[in-house]
mmCIF file of C-alpha atoms in Angstrom:
data_model
loop_
_atom_site.group_PDB
_atom_site.id
_atom_site.type_symbol
_atom_site.label_atom_id
_atom_site.label_comp_id
_atom_site.label_asym_id
_atom_site.label_seq_id
_atom_site.Cartn_x
_atom_site.Cartn_y
_atom_site.Cartn_z
ATOM 1 C CA MET A 72 23.431 -10.707 -5.471
ATOM 2 C CA SER A 73 20.966 -9.541 -8.165
ATOM 3 C CA ARG A 74 18.837 -6.859 -6.582
ATOM 4 C CA ASP A 75 19.435 -3.220 -6.113
ATOM 5 C CA PHE A 76 19.312 -1.948 -2.669
ATOM 6 C CA ALA A 77 21.695 1.037 -3.066
ATOM 7 C CA PRO A 78 21.176 3.919 -5.806
ATOM 8 C CA PRO A 79 23.625 3.628 -8.962
ATOM 9 C CA VAL A 80 27.275 4.777 -8.552
ATOM 10 C CA SER A 81 28.976 6.911 -10.791
ATOM 11 C CA SER A 82 32.265 8.042 -12.266
ATOM 12 C CA GLY A 83 32.040 10.798 -15.047
ATOM 13 C CA PRO A 84 29.600 9.507 -17.848
ATOM 14 C CA PHE A 85 29.749 5.894 -16.393
ATOM 15 C CA TYR A 86 27.201 4.410 -13.974
ATOM 16 C CA TYR A 87 26.745 1.171 -12.398
ATOM 17 C CA SER A 88 24.217 -0.895 -10.577
ATOM 18 C CA VAL A 89 24.110 -4.633 -9.971
ATOM 19 C CA SER A 90 20.924 -5.170 -12.152
ATOM 20 C CA SER A 91 21.967 -3.060 -15.015
ATOM 21 C CA GLY A 92 25.814 -3.356 -15.003
ATOM 22 C CA LEU A 93 27.640 -0.564 -16.521
ATOM 23 C CA TRP A 94 26.045 2.009 -18.660
ATOM 24 C CA VAL A 95 26.727 5.567 -19.975
ATOM 25 C CA GLU A 96 24.143 8.225 -19.321
ATOM 26 C CA ILE A 97 23.709 10.894 -22.030
ATOM 27 C CA ASN A 98 22.028 14.239 -21.115
ATOM 28 C CA LYS A 99 21.634 13.294 -17.572
ATOM 29 C CA ASP A 100 20.454 16.644 -16.364
ATOM 30 C CA THR A 101 17.970 17.173 -19.077
ATOM 31 C CA TYR A 102 14.374 15.730 -19.677
ATOM 32 C CA ASN A 103 15.783 13.602 -22.510
ATOM 33 C CA SER A 104 18.377 11.666 -20.373
ATOM 34 C CA ASN A 105 19.239 8.297 -21.847
ATOM 35 C CA ARG A 106 21.006 5.171 -20.477
ATOM 36 C CA HIS A 107 23.075 3.337 -22.963
ATOM 37 C CA ALA A 108 24.652 -0.069 -22.175
ATOM 38 C CA ARG A 109 27.819 -1.185 -24.144
ATOM 39 C CA CYS A 110 27.239 -3.286 -27.120
ATOM 40 C CA SER A 111 29.412 -6.030 -28.143
ATOM 41 C CA PRO A 112 31.637 -5.654 -31.151
ATOM 42 C CA SER A 113 29.685 -7.896 -33.260
ATOM 43 C CA ARG A 114 26.335 -6.381 -32.276
ATOM 44 C CA LEU A 115 27.873 -2.827 -32.967
ATOM 45 C CA ARG A 116 28.974 -3.879 -36.411
ATOM 46 C CA SER A 117 25.651 -5.180 -37.335
ATOM 47 C CA LEU A 118 23.850 -2.368 -36.279
ATOM 48 C CA LEU A 119 26.208 0.208 -37.870
ATOM 49 C CA THR A 120 26.146 -1.543 -41.210
ATOM 50 C CA TRP A 121 22.208 -2.359 -41.242
ATOM 51 C CA VAL A 122 20.488 -0.420 -43.854
ATOM 52 C CA ASP A 123 17.642 0.683 -41.454
ATOM 53 C CA PRO A 124 18.486 0.042 -37.863
ATOM 54 C CA GLY A 125 15.674 1.744 -36.500
ATOM 55 C CA PRO A 126 15.189 4.528 -33.746
ATOM 56 C CA ALA A 127 16.633 2.307 -30.927
ATOM 57 C CA PHE A 128 20.103 2.791 -32.242
ATOM 58 C CA THR A 129 19.936 5.997 -34.338
ATOM 59 C CA GLN A 130 18.415 8.058 -31.334
ATOM 60 C CA LYS A 131 20.447 10.964 -30.359
ATOM 61 C CA GLY A 132 23.213 9.936 -27.899
ATOM 62 C CA LYS A 133 23.286 6.070 -28.652
ATOM 63 C CA LEU A 134 26.398 6.377 -30.981
ATOM 64 C CA LYS A 135 28.035 8.855 -28.724
ATOM 65 C CA ALA A 136 27.575 6.587 -25.872
ATOM 66 C CA GLN A 137 29.302 3.618 -27.709
ATOM 67 C CA LEU A 138 32.326 5.871 -28.440
ATOM 68 C CA ILE A 139 32.529 6.503 -24.694
ATOM 69 C CA HIS A 140 32.299 2.874 -23.966
ATOM 70 C CA TYR A 141 35.242 2.070 -26.268
ATOM 71 C CA GLY A 142 37.291 4.679 -25.028
ATOM 72 C CA LEU A 143 36.951 6.742 -28.261
ATOM 73 C CA LYS A 144 36.480 10.576 -28.623
ATOM 74 C CA PRO A 145 32.879 11.401 -28.104
ATOM 75 C CA LEU A 146 31.166 13.025 -31.176
ATOM 76 C CA THR A 147 27.820 14.494 -31.246
ATOM 77 C CA SER A 148 27.360 14.248 -34.974
ATOM 78 C CA LYS A 149 25.705 11.034 -35.985
ATOM 79 C CA ALA A 150 27.400 10.695 -39.132
ATOM 80 C CA ALA A 151 30.806 11.488 -37.727
ATOM 81 C CA ALA A 152 30.179 9.155 -34.827
ATOM 82 C CA LYS A 153 29.289 6.320 -36.991
ATOM 83 C CA ARG A 154 32.321 6.702 -39.133
ATOM 84 C CA ALA A 155 34.436 6.707 -36.129
ATOM 85 C CA LEU A 156 32.991 3.488 -34.716
ATOM 86 C CA LEU A 157 33.250 1.609 -38.180
ATOM 87 C CA THR A 158 36.860 2.724 -38.561
ATOM 88 C CA ALA A 159 37.725 1.649 -35.134
ATOM 89 C CA ILE A 160 36.106 -1.955 -35.883
ATOM 90 C CA GLU A 161 37.948 -2.135 -39.168
ATOM 91 C CA ASN A 162 41.213 -1.256 -37.689
ATOM 92 C CA ALA A 163 40.655 -3.742 -34.867
ATOM 93 C CA GLU A 164 39.670 -6.396 -37.579
ATOM 94 C CA GLY A 165 36.310 -6.848 -35.783
ATOM 95 C CA GLU A 166 37.731 -7.495 -32.464
ATOM 96 C CA LEU A 167 37.262 -4.001 -30.913
ATOM 97 C CA LYS A 168 38.615 -4.083 -27.359
ATOM 98 C CA VAL A 169 37.512 -2.126 -24.397
ATOM 99 C CA PRO A 170 40.476 -0.042 -23.167
ATOM 100 C CA ASP A 171 41.885 -0.825 -19.742
ATOM 101 C CA SER A 172 40.962 2.604 -18.515
ATOM 102 C CA VAL A 173 37.340 1.838 -19.202
ATOM 103 C CA LYS A 174 37.732 -1.476 -17.544
ATOM 104 C CA ASP A 175 39.318 0.061 -14.510
ATOM 105 C CA VAL A 176 36.302 2.342 -14.075
ATOM 106 C CA GLU A 177 33.966 -0.589 -14.382
ATOM 107 C CA ARG A 178 35.852 -2.584 -11.803
ATOM 108 C CA ARG A 179 35.985 0.307 -9.355
ATOM 109 C CA LEU A 180 32.427 1.104 -9.781
ATOM 110 C CA LYS A 181 31.449 -2.489 -9.271
ATOM 111 C CA GLU A 182 33.355 -2.855 -6.102
ATOM 112 C CA GLU A 183 32.090 0.459 -4.746
ATOM 113 C CA TYR A 184 28.520 -0.457 -5.699
ATOM 114 C CA GLU A 185 28.824 -3.919 -3.938
ATOM 115 C CA ARG A 186 30.052 -2.480 -0.841
ATOM 116 C CA GLU A 187 27.256 0.078 -0.634
ATOM 117 C CA ASN A 188 24.561 -2.409 -1.858
ATOM 118 C CA VAL A 189 25.508 -4.809 1.122
ATOM 119 C CA LYS A 190 25.246 -1.877 3.683
ATOM 120 C CA LYS A 191 21.906 -0.771 2.258
ATOM 121 C CA GLU A 192 20.730 -4.455 1.972
ATOM 122 C CA LYS A 193 21.371 -4.775 5.887
ATOM 123 C CA GLU A 194 19.481 -1.588 6.360
ATOM 124 C CA TYR A 195 16.539 -2.556 4.285
ATOM 125 C CA ARG A 196 16.479 -6.027 5.986
ATOM 126 C CA GLU A 197 16.484 -4.347 9.624
ATOM 127 C CA GLN A 198 13.826 -1.958 8.402
ATOM 128 C CA LYS A 199 11.627 -4.679 7.236
ATOM 129 C CA ARG A 200 12.017 -6.663 10.248
ATOM 130 C CA ARG A 201 10.934 -3.707 12.447
ATOM 131 C CA ARG A 202 7.846 -3.175 10.290
ATOM 132 C CA GLU A 203 6.964 -6.748 10.554
ATOM 133 C CA GLU A 204 7.593 -6.699 14.228
ATOM 134 C CA LYS A 205 5.322 -3.629 14.582
ATOM 135 C CA LYS A 206 2.689 -5.075 12.585
ATOM 136 C CA ARG A 207 2.615 -8.075 14.646
ATOM 137 C CA GLU A 208 2.430 -6.096 17.790
ATOM 138 C CA ASP A 209 -0.297 -3.907 16.302
ATOM 139 C CA SER A 210 -2.225 -7.163 15.568
ATOM 140 C CA ARG A 211 -1.822 -8.540 18.930
ATOM 141 C CA LYS A 212 -2.948 -5.163 20.304
ATOM 142 C CA ARG A 213 -5.935 -5.089 18.043
ATOM 143 C CA LYS A 214 -6.858 -8.579 19.182
ATOM 144 C CA ARG A 215 -6.601 -7.710 22.756
ATOM 145 C CA VAL A 216 -8.778 -4.359 22.418
ATOM 146 C CA GLU A 217 -11.222 -6.459 20.544
ATOM 147 C CA GLU A 218 -11.468 -9.137 23.152
ATOM 148 C CA GLU A 219 -11.903 -6.653 25.860
ATOM 149 C CA LEU A 220 -14.667 -5.093 23.962
ATOM 150 C CA MET A 221 -16.391 -8.374 23.102
ATOM 151 C CA LYS A 222 -16.265 -9.276 26.791
ATOM 152 C CA GLU A 223 -17.791 -6.016 27.842
ATOM 153 C CA ILE A 224 -20.776 -6.270 25.486
ATOM 154 C CA SER A 225 -21.268 -9.791 26.373
ATOM 155 C CA GLU A 226 -21.624 -8.803 30.023
ATOM 156 C CA ASP A 227 -23.968 -6.020 29.172
ATOM 157 C CA ILE A 228 -26.168 -8.458 27.188
ATOM 158 C CA GLU A 229 -26.234 -10.775 30.089
ATOM 159 C CA ASN A 230 -27.026 -7.907 32.507
ATOM 160 C CA LEU A 231 -29.649 -6.834 30.194
ATOM 161 C CA ARG A 232 -31.335 -10.250 30.238
ATOM 162 C CA LYS A 233 -31.290 -10.258 33.936
ATOM 163 C CA LYS A 234 -32.841 -6.782 33.969
ATOM 164 C CA VAL A 235 -35.647 -7.963 31.695
ATOM 165 C CA LYS A 236 -36.302 -11.158 33.613
ATOM 166 C CA THR A 237 -36.690 -9.311 36.951
ATOM 167 C CA SER A 238 -38.771 -6.416 35.447
ATOM 168 C CA GLN A 239 -41.191 -8.650 33.651
ATOM 169 C CA GLY A 240 -44.919 -7.595 34.469
ATOM 170 C CA LYS A 241 -43.581 -4.104 35.325
ATOM 171 C CA LYS A 242 -44.324 -1.292 33.086
ATOM 172 C CA SER A 243 -41.137 0.849 32.158
ATOM 173 C CA PRO A 244 -41.537 4.487 31.474
ATOM 174 C CA GLN A 245 -41.166 5.753 27.937
ATOM 175 C CA LYS A 246 -37.902 7.508 27.521
ATOM 176 C CA HIS A 247 -37.195 10.265 24.980
ATOM 177 C CA PHE A 248 -33.861 9.765 23.158
ATOM 178 C CA ASP A 249 -31.939 12.273 21.173
ATOM 179 C CA ILE A 250 -30.454 10.533 17.982
ATOM 180 C CA HIS A 251 -27.657 13.001 18.115
ATOM 181 C CA ASN A 252 -26.139 11.243 21.187
ATOM 182 C CA LEU A 253 -25.158 8.399 18.715
ATOM 183 C CA THR A 254 -23.012 10.757 16.852
ATOM 184 C CA GLY A 255 -19.162 10.193 16.848
ATOM 185 C CA SER A 256 -16.517 7.610 16.553
ATOM 186 C CA TYR A 257 -16.877 4.169 17.952
ATOM 187 C CA ARG A 258 -14.463 1.417 19.340
ATOM 188 C CA ILE A 259 -15.037 -1.559 17.031
ATOM 189 C CA ALA A 260 -14.522 -5.268 17.186
ATOM 190 C CA ALA A 261 -15.017 -7.601 14.350
ATOM 191 C CA PRO A 262 -12.901 -10.721 15.389
ATOM 192 C CA LYS A 263 -13.827 -12.647 12.102
ATOM 193 C CA VAL A 264 -12.208 -9.965 9.975
ATOM 194 C CA SER A 265 -9.235 -9.411 12.166
ATOM 195 C CA ASN A 266 -8.510 -13.167 12.400
ATOM 196 C CA GLY A 267 -9.324 -13.860 8.782
ATOM 197 C CA TYR A 268 -7.235 -11.302 7.261
ATOM 198 C CA GLY A 269 -4.547 -10.556 9.837
ATOM 199 C CA CYS A 270 -5.346 -6.994 10.405
ATOM 200 C CA SER A 271 -3.280 -4.927 12.501
ATOM 201 C CA ASP A 272 -4.556 -1.291 12.221
ATOM 202 C CA PRO A 273 -7.513 -0.527 14.645
ATOM 203 C CA PRO A 274 -10.879 -0.505 12.827
ATOM 204 C CA THR A 275 -12.864 2.633 12.640
ATOM 205 C CA PHE A 276 -16.520 3.501 12.616
ATOM 206 C CA THR A 277 -18.276 6.823 12.739
ATOM 207 C CA LEU A 278 -21.984 7.639 12.803
ATOM 208 C CA ALA A 279 -23.799 10.958 12.260
ATOM 209 C CA PRO A 280 -27.541 12.012 11.812
ATOM 210 C CA SER A 281 -28.903 13.264 8.535
ATOM 211 C CA SER A 282 -29.940 16.874 8.271
ATOM 212 C CA THR A 283 -33.532 15.796 9.336
ATOM 213 C CA ALA A 284 -32.389 13.467 11.896
ATOM 214 C CA SER A 285 -34.511 10.713 10.341
ATOM 215 C CA ARG A 286 -31.512 8.513 9.422
ATOM 216 C CA LEU A 287 -28.067 7.763 10.332
ATOM 217 C CA TRP A 288 -25.070 8.150 8.031
ATOM 218 C CA GLY A 289 -21.663 6.570 8.761
ATOM 219 C CA SER A 290 -18.337 5.480 7.454
ATOM 220 C CA PHE A 291 -16.145 2.382 8.449
ATOM 221 C CA HIS A 292 -12.492 1.186 7.731
ATOM 222 C CA PHE A 293 -11.925 -2.601 8.976
ATOM 223 C CA GLY A 294 -8.452 -2.726 7.405
ATOM 224 C CA VAL A 295 -9.265 -5.127 4.649
ATOM 225 C CA PHE A 296 -12.233 -3.104 3.425
ATOM 226 C CA GLU A 297 -13.912 0.202 3.948
ATOM 227 C CA GLY A 298 -17.209 1.938 2.981
ATOM 228 C CA ILE A 299 -19.869 4.322 3.985
ATOM 229 C CA LEU A 300 -23.438 3.283 5.175
ATOM 230 C CA ARG A 301 -26.986 4.713 5.479
ATOM 231 C CA SER A 302 -29.593 3.601 7.713
ATOM 232 C CA ALA A 303 -33.317 2.846 6.969
ATOM 233 C CA PRO A 304 -35.621 5.578 8.584
ATOM 234 C CA LEU A 305 -35.159 5.394 12.271
ATOM 235 C CA THR A 306 -38.498 3.880 13.243
ATOM 236 C CA THR A 307 -37.167 0.781 15.024
ATOM 237 C CA ILE A 308 -34.602 2.154 17.621
ATOM 238 C CA PRO A 309 -32.964 0.595 19.285
ATOM 239 C CA LYS A 310 -32.877 -1.893 16.137
ATOM 240 C CA ILE A 311 -31.164 -0.105 13.195
ATOM 241 C CA LYS A 312 -30.625 -1.557 9.694
ATOM 242 C CA PHE A 313 -27.922 -0.056 7.578
ATOM 243 C CA GLN A 314 -27.362 -0.559 3.802
ATOM 244 C CA TRP A 315 -23.528 -0.055 2.853
ATOM 245 C CA ARG A 316 -21.226 0.114 -0.091
ATOM 246 C CA GLY A 317 -17.535 0.089 -0.051
ATOM 247 C CA ARG A 318 -14.293 -1.384 -1.524
ATOM 248 C CA GLU A 319 -11.574 -3.829 -0.829
ATOM 249 C CA THR A 320 -8.572 -1.836 0.223
ATOM 250 C CA GLY A 321 -5.798 -4.140 -1.445
ATOM 251 C CA GLU A 322 -7.152 -4.389 -4.942
ATOM 252 C CA GLY A 323 -9.777 -1.575 -4.773
ATOM 253 C CA VAL A 324 -12.704 -3.787 -5.853
ATOM 254 C CA SER A 325 -15.925 -2.126 -5.299
ATOM 255 C CA THR A 326 -18.875 -3.909 -3.633
ATOM 256 C CA TYR A 327 -22.481 -2.807 -3.523
ATOM 257 C CA SER A 328 -25.652 -5.005 -3.434
ATOM 258 C CA LYS A 329 -28.934 -5.342 -1.620
ATOM 259 C CA GLU A 330 -27.184 -7.868 0.357
ATOM 260 C CA ASN A 331 -24.672 -5.474 1.702
ATOM 261 C CA ILE A 332 -26.513 -5.077 5.117
ATOM 262 C CA LEU A 333 -25.412 -4.111 8.678
ATOM 263 C CA GLU A 334 -28.105 -4.692 11.255
ATOM 264 C CA VAL A 335 -27.327 -3.530 14.871
ATOM 265 C CA VAL A 336 -29.126 -3.489 18.123
ATOM 266 C CA PHE A 337 -28.081 -0.668 20.642
ATOM 267 C CA LEU A 338 -27.939 -2.459 24.016
ATOM 268 C CA ASP A 339 -27.312 0.901 25.921
ATOM 269 C CA MET A 340 -28.386 4.026 23.990
ATOM 270 C CA ASP A 341 -26.743 6.357 26.612
ATOM 271 C CA GLU A 342 -23.509 4.900 26.080
ATOM 272 C CA GLY A 343 -23.710 4.001 22.627
ATOM 273 C CA LYS A 344 -23.151 0.287 22.843
ATOM 274 C CA PHE A 345 -24.358 -1.995 20.203
ATOM 275 C CA ARG A 346 -24.107 -5.629 18.710
ATOM 276 C CA GLY A 347 -24.777 -6.639 15.187
ATOM 277 C CA LYS A 348 -24.208 -8.681 12.104
ATOM 278 C CA MET A 349 -22.781 -7.459 8.910
ATOM 279 C CA TYR A 350 -22.600 -9.062 5.487
ATOM 280 C CA TRP A 351 -19.754 -8.798 2.891
ATOM 281 C CA ASP A 352 -19.559 -11.169 -0.012
ATOM 282 C CA TYR A 353 -15.885 -11.924 0.636
ATOM 283 C CA LEU A 354 -16.610 -13.218 4.175
ATOM 284 C CA GLY A 355 -20.210 -13.884 4.501
ATOM 285 C CA THR A 356 -22.004 -12.708 7.782
ATOM 286 C CA PHE A 357 -19.866 -11.753 10.720
ATOM 287 C CA GLU A 358 -20.383 -10.295 14.237
ATOM 288 C CA VAL A 359 -19.743 -6.592 14.877
ATOM 289 C CA VAL A 360 -19.903 -4.903 18.287
ATOM 290 C CA GLY A 361 -19.188 -1.266 18.945
ATOM 291 C CA LYS A 362 -19.145 1.316 21.719
ATOM 292 C CA LEU A 363 -19.111 5.095 21.258
ATOM 293 C CA ASP A 364 -15.775 6.677 22.245
ATOM 294 C CA ARG A 365 -16.424 9.269 24.759
ATOM 295 C CA SER A 366 -12.854 10.315 25.006
ATOM 296 C CA GLY A 367 -13.115 12.852 22.340
ATOM 297 C CA LYS A 368 -16.026 14.954 21.365
ATOM 298 C CA GLU A 369 -19.472 13.905 22.310
ATOM 299 C CA GLY A 370 -20.659 14.103 18.710
ATOM 300 C CA LEU A 371 -21.072 16.510 15.922
ATOM 301 C CA ARG A 372 -24.408 18.595 16.152
#
């Protein structure tokens, strides 16, 4: 086992985790808290006798930590701590030993940590399993919702074709339409995005008119990428062309070019149903269908 699932365990100044082993922590409750692993006797002697050991060893607390690691009296003075360590090494003829009391602390902390780590790893694996299962279920749900919406829009298109065919030669009365009726949140289906990137969260799409009602502004989030869009002047309703800019949600890579186009045709202006095609350089051109969600507010005016 080489991964930490549990937080470090401690006893006095000693701390332990599987990835870091045993260390001594100096000034734990201050901003300048430092962790210090035990140096081997040879490494310790080399650092102590080196003319310029550098800040990594001479920093405050480093020498004190080594005294604690070897069961010696902790001294705060650098000069005194250095003398005490060199004396201990010389008295031990270079074979400075870790006392049994410190070994016992390390053994107990290791056993305690391993027990806790096994427990935390099981909890982590279970939480991960649940997250993955929820993601799969959300993905299946998104696919079902998209399939239902695609079917509904396809049926509307077929009915519209039949209506046009039966009304050929007949003059239809002009109908005034308030662009504010397209304002609100939409249920969206973009199967190529969902299937290509394994998206699980439901896509979002909103529209609102400009202050002069001459354009539509909007925002969207398709899981793998998101952005804002602005329509061309509304002179070709029910056909509307949008320019959009956005970013890829994983890496945050922005995208904006003249090719970033969403073109839609509203099949039913009263119900806010549309079908269109959108271009994104990562995926190319893909189909998008939508239906205004009337479950909430009818729109912002």
